[in-house]
Tab-separated table of N, CA and C in Angstrom:
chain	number	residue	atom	x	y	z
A	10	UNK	N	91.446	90.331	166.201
A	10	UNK	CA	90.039	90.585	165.945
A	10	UNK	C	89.773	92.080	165.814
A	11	UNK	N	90.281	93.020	166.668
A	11	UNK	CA	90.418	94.595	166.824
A	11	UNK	C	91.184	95.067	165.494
A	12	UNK	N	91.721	94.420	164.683
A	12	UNK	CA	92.528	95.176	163.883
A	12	UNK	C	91.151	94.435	162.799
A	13	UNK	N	90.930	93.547	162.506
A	13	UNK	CA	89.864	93.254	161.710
A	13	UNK	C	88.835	94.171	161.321
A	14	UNK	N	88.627	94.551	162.642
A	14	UNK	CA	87.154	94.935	162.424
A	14	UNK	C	87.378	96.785	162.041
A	15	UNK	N	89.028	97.002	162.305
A	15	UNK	CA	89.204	98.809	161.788
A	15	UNK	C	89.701	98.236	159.932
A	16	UNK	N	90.287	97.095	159.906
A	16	UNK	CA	89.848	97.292	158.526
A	16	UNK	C	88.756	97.434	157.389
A	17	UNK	N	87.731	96.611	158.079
A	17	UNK	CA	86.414	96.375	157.803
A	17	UNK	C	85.828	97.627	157.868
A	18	UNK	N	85.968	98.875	159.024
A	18	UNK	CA	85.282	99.927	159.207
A	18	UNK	C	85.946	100.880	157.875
A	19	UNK	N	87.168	100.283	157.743
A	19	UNK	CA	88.039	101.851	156.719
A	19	UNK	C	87.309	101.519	155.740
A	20	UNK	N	87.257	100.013	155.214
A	20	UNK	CA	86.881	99.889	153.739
A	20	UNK	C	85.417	100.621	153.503
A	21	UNK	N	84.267	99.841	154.885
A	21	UNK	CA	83.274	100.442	154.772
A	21	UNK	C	83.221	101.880	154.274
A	22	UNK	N	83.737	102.928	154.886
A	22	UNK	CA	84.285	104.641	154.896
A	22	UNK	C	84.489	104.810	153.753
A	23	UNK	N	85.561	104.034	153.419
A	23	UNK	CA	85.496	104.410	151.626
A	23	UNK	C	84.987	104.206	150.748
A	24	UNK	N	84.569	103.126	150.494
A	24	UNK	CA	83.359	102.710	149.889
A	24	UNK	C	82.269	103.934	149.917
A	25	UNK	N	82.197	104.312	150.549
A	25	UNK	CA	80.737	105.425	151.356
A	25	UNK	C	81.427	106.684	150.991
A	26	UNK	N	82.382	106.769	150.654
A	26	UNK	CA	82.682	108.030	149.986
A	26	UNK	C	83.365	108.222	148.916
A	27	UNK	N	83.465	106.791	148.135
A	27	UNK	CA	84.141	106.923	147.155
A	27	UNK	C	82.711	106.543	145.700
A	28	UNK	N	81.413	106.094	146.462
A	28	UNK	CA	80.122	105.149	145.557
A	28	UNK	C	79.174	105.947	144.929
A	29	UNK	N	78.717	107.547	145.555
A	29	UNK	CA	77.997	107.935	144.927
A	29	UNK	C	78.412	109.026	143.788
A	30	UNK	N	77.598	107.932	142.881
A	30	UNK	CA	78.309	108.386	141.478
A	30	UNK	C	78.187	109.379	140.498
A	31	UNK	N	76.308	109.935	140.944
A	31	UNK	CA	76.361	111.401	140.538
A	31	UNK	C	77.467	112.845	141.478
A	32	UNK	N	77.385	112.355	142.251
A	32	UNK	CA	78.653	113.991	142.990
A	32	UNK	C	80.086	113.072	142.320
A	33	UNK	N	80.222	112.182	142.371
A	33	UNK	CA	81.904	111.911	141.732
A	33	UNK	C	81.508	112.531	140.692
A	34	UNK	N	80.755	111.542	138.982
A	34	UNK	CA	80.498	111.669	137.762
A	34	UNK	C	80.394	112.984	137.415
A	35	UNK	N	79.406	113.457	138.376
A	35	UNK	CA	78.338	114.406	137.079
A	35	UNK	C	78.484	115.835	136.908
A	36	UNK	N	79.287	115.958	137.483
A	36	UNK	CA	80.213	117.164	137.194
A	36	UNK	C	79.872	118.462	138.225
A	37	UNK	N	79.855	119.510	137.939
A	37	UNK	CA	79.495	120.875	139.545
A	37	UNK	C	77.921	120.624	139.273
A	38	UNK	N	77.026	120.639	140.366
A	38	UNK	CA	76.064	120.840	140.743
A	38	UNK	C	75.924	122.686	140.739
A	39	UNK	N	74.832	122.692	139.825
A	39	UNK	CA	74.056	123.641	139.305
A	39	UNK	C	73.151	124.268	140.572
A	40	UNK	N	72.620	125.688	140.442
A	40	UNK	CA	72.094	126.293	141.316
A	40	UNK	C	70.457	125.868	141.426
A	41	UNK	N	70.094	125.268	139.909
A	41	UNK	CA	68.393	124.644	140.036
A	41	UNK	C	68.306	123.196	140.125
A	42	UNK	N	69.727	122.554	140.845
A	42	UNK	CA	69.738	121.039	140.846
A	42	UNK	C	69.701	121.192	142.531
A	43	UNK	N	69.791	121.970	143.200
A	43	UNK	CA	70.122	122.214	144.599
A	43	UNK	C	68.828	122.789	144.753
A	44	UNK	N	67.860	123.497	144.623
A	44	UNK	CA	66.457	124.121	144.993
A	44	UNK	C	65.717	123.408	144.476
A	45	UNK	N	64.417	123.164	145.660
A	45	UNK	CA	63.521	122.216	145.562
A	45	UNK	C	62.572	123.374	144.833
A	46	UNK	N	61.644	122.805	144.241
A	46	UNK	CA	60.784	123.548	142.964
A	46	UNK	C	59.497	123.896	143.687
A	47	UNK	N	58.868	124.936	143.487
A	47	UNK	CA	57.925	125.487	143.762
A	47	UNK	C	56.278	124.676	144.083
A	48	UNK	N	55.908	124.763	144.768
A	48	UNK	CA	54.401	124.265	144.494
A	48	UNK	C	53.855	124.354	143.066
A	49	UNK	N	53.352	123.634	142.336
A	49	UNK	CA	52.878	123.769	141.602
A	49	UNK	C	54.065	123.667	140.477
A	50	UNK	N	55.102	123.331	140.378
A	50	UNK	CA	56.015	123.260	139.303
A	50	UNK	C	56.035	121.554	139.495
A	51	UNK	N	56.785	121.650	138.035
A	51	UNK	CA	56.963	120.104	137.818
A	51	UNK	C	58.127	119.283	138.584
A	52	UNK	N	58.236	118.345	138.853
A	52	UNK	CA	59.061	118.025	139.238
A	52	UNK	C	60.583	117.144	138.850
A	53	UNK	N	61.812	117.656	139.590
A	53	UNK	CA	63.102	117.472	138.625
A	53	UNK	C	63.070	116.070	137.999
A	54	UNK	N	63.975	116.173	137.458
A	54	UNK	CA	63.680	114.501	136.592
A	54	UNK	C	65.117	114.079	137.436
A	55	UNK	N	65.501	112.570	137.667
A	55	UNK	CA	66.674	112.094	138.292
A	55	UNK	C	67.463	111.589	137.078
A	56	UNK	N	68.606	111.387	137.511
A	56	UNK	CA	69.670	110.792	136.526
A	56	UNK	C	69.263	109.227	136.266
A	57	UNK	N	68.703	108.834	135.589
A	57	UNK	CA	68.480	107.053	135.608
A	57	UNK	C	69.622	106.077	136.433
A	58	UNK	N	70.880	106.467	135.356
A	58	UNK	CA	72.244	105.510	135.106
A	58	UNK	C	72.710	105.961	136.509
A	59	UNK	N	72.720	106.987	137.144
A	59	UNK	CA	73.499	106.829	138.317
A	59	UNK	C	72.675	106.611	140.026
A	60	UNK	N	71.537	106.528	139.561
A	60	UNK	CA	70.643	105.993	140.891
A	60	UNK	C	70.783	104.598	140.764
A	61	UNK	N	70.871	103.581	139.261
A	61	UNK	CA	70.945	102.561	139.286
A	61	UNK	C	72.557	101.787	139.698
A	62	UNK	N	72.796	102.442	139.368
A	62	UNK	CA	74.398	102.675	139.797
A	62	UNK	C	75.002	102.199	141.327
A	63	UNK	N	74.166	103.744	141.950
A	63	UNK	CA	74.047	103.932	143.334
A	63	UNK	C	73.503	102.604	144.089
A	64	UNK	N	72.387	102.554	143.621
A	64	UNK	CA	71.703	101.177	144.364
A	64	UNK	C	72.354	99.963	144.058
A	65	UNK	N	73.235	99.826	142.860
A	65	UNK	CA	73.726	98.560	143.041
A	65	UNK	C	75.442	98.512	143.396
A	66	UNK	N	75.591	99.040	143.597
A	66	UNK	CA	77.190	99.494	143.987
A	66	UNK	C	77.032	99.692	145.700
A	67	UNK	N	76.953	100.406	146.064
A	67	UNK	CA	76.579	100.626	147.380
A	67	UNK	C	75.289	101.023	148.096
A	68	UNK	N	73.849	101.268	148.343
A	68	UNK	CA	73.155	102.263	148.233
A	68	UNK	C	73.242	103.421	149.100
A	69	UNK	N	73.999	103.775	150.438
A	69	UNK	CA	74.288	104.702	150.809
A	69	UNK	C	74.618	105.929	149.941
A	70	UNK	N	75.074	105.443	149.024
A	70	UNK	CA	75.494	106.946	147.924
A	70	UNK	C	74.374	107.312	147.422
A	71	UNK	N	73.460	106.947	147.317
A	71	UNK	CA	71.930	107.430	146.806
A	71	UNK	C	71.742	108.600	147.729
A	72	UNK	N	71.469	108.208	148.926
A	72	UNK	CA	71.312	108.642	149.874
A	72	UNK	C	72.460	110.462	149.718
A	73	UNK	N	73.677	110.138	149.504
A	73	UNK	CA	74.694	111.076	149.342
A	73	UNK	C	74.329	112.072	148.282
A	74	UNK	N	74.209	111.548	147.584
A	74	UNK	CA	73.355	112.459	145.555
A	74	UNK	C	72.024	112.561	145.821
A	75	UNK	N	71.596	112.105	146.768
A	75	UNK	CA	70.046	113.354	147.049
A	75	UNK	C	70.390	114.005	147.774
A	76	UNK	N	71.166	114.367	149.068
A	76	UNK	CA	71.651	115.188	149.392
A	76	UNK	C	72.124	116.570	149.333
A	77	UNK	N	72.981	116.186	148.216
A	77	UNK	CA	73.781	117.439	147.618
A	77	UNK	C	73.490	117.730	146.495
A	78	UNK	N	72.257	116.890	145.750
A	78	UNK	CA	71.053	117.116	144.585
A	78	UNK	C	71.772	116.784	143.158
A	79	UNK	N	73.116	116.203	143.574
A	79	UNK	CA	73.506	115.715	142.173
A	79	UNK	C	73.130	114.650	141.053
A	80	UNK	N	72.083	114.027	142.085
A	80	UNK	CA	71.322	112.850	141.015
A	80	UNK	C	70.363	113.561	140.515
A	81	UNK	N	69.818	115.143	140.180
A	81	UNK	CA	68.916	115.332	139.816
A	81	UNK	C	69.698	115.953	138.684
A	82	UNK	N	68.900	115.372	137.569
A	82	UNK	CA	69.416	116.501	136.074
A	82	UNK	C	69.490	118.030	135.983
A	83	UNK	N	70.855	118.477	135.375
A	83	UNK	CA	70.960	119.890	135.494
A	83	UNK	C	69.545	120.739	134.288
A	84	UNK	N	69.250	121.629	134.545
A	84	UNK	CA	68.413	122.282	134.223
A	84	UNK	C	68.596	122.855	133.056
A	85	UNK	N	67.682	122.872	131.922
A	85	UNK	CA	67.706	123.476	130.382
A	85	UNK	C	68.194	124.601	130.090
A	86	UNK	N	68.430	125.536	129.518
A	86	UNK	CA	68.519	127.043	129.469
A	86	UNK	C	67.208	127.459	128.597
């Protein structure tokens, strides 16, 4: 039963760090995908395909790509 339940925990673990798919996918996170925007500015737009992704694959990784701001689209020049 003890060995069950550390397999169950590893898979969980990886899963959880292998699901969110904007920090795998979307390549280096940009310096205006990481700063939250000013009062009065608009606000970032999200990646569609990989929040939907996120939520149906695992949703903890959502959680992971808002984090580290990789579900938010990199910024125009």
């Amino acid at each position: 039963m003890k060995k069950k339940f550390y397999n169950v925990l590893a898979l969980v673990v990886i899963a959880a760090t292998l699901s969110s798919c904007a920090t795998v996918f979307g390549g280096q996170v940009s310096a205006c995908q990481k700063t939250k925007p000013a009062a009065g500015q608009p606000a970032r737009s999200v990646r569609g395909v990989a929040l939907v992704a996120d939520i149906l694959l695992f949703w903890p990784g959502a959680v992971v790509d808002f984090a580290t701001g990789a579900i938010y689209r990199p910024c125009g020049k």
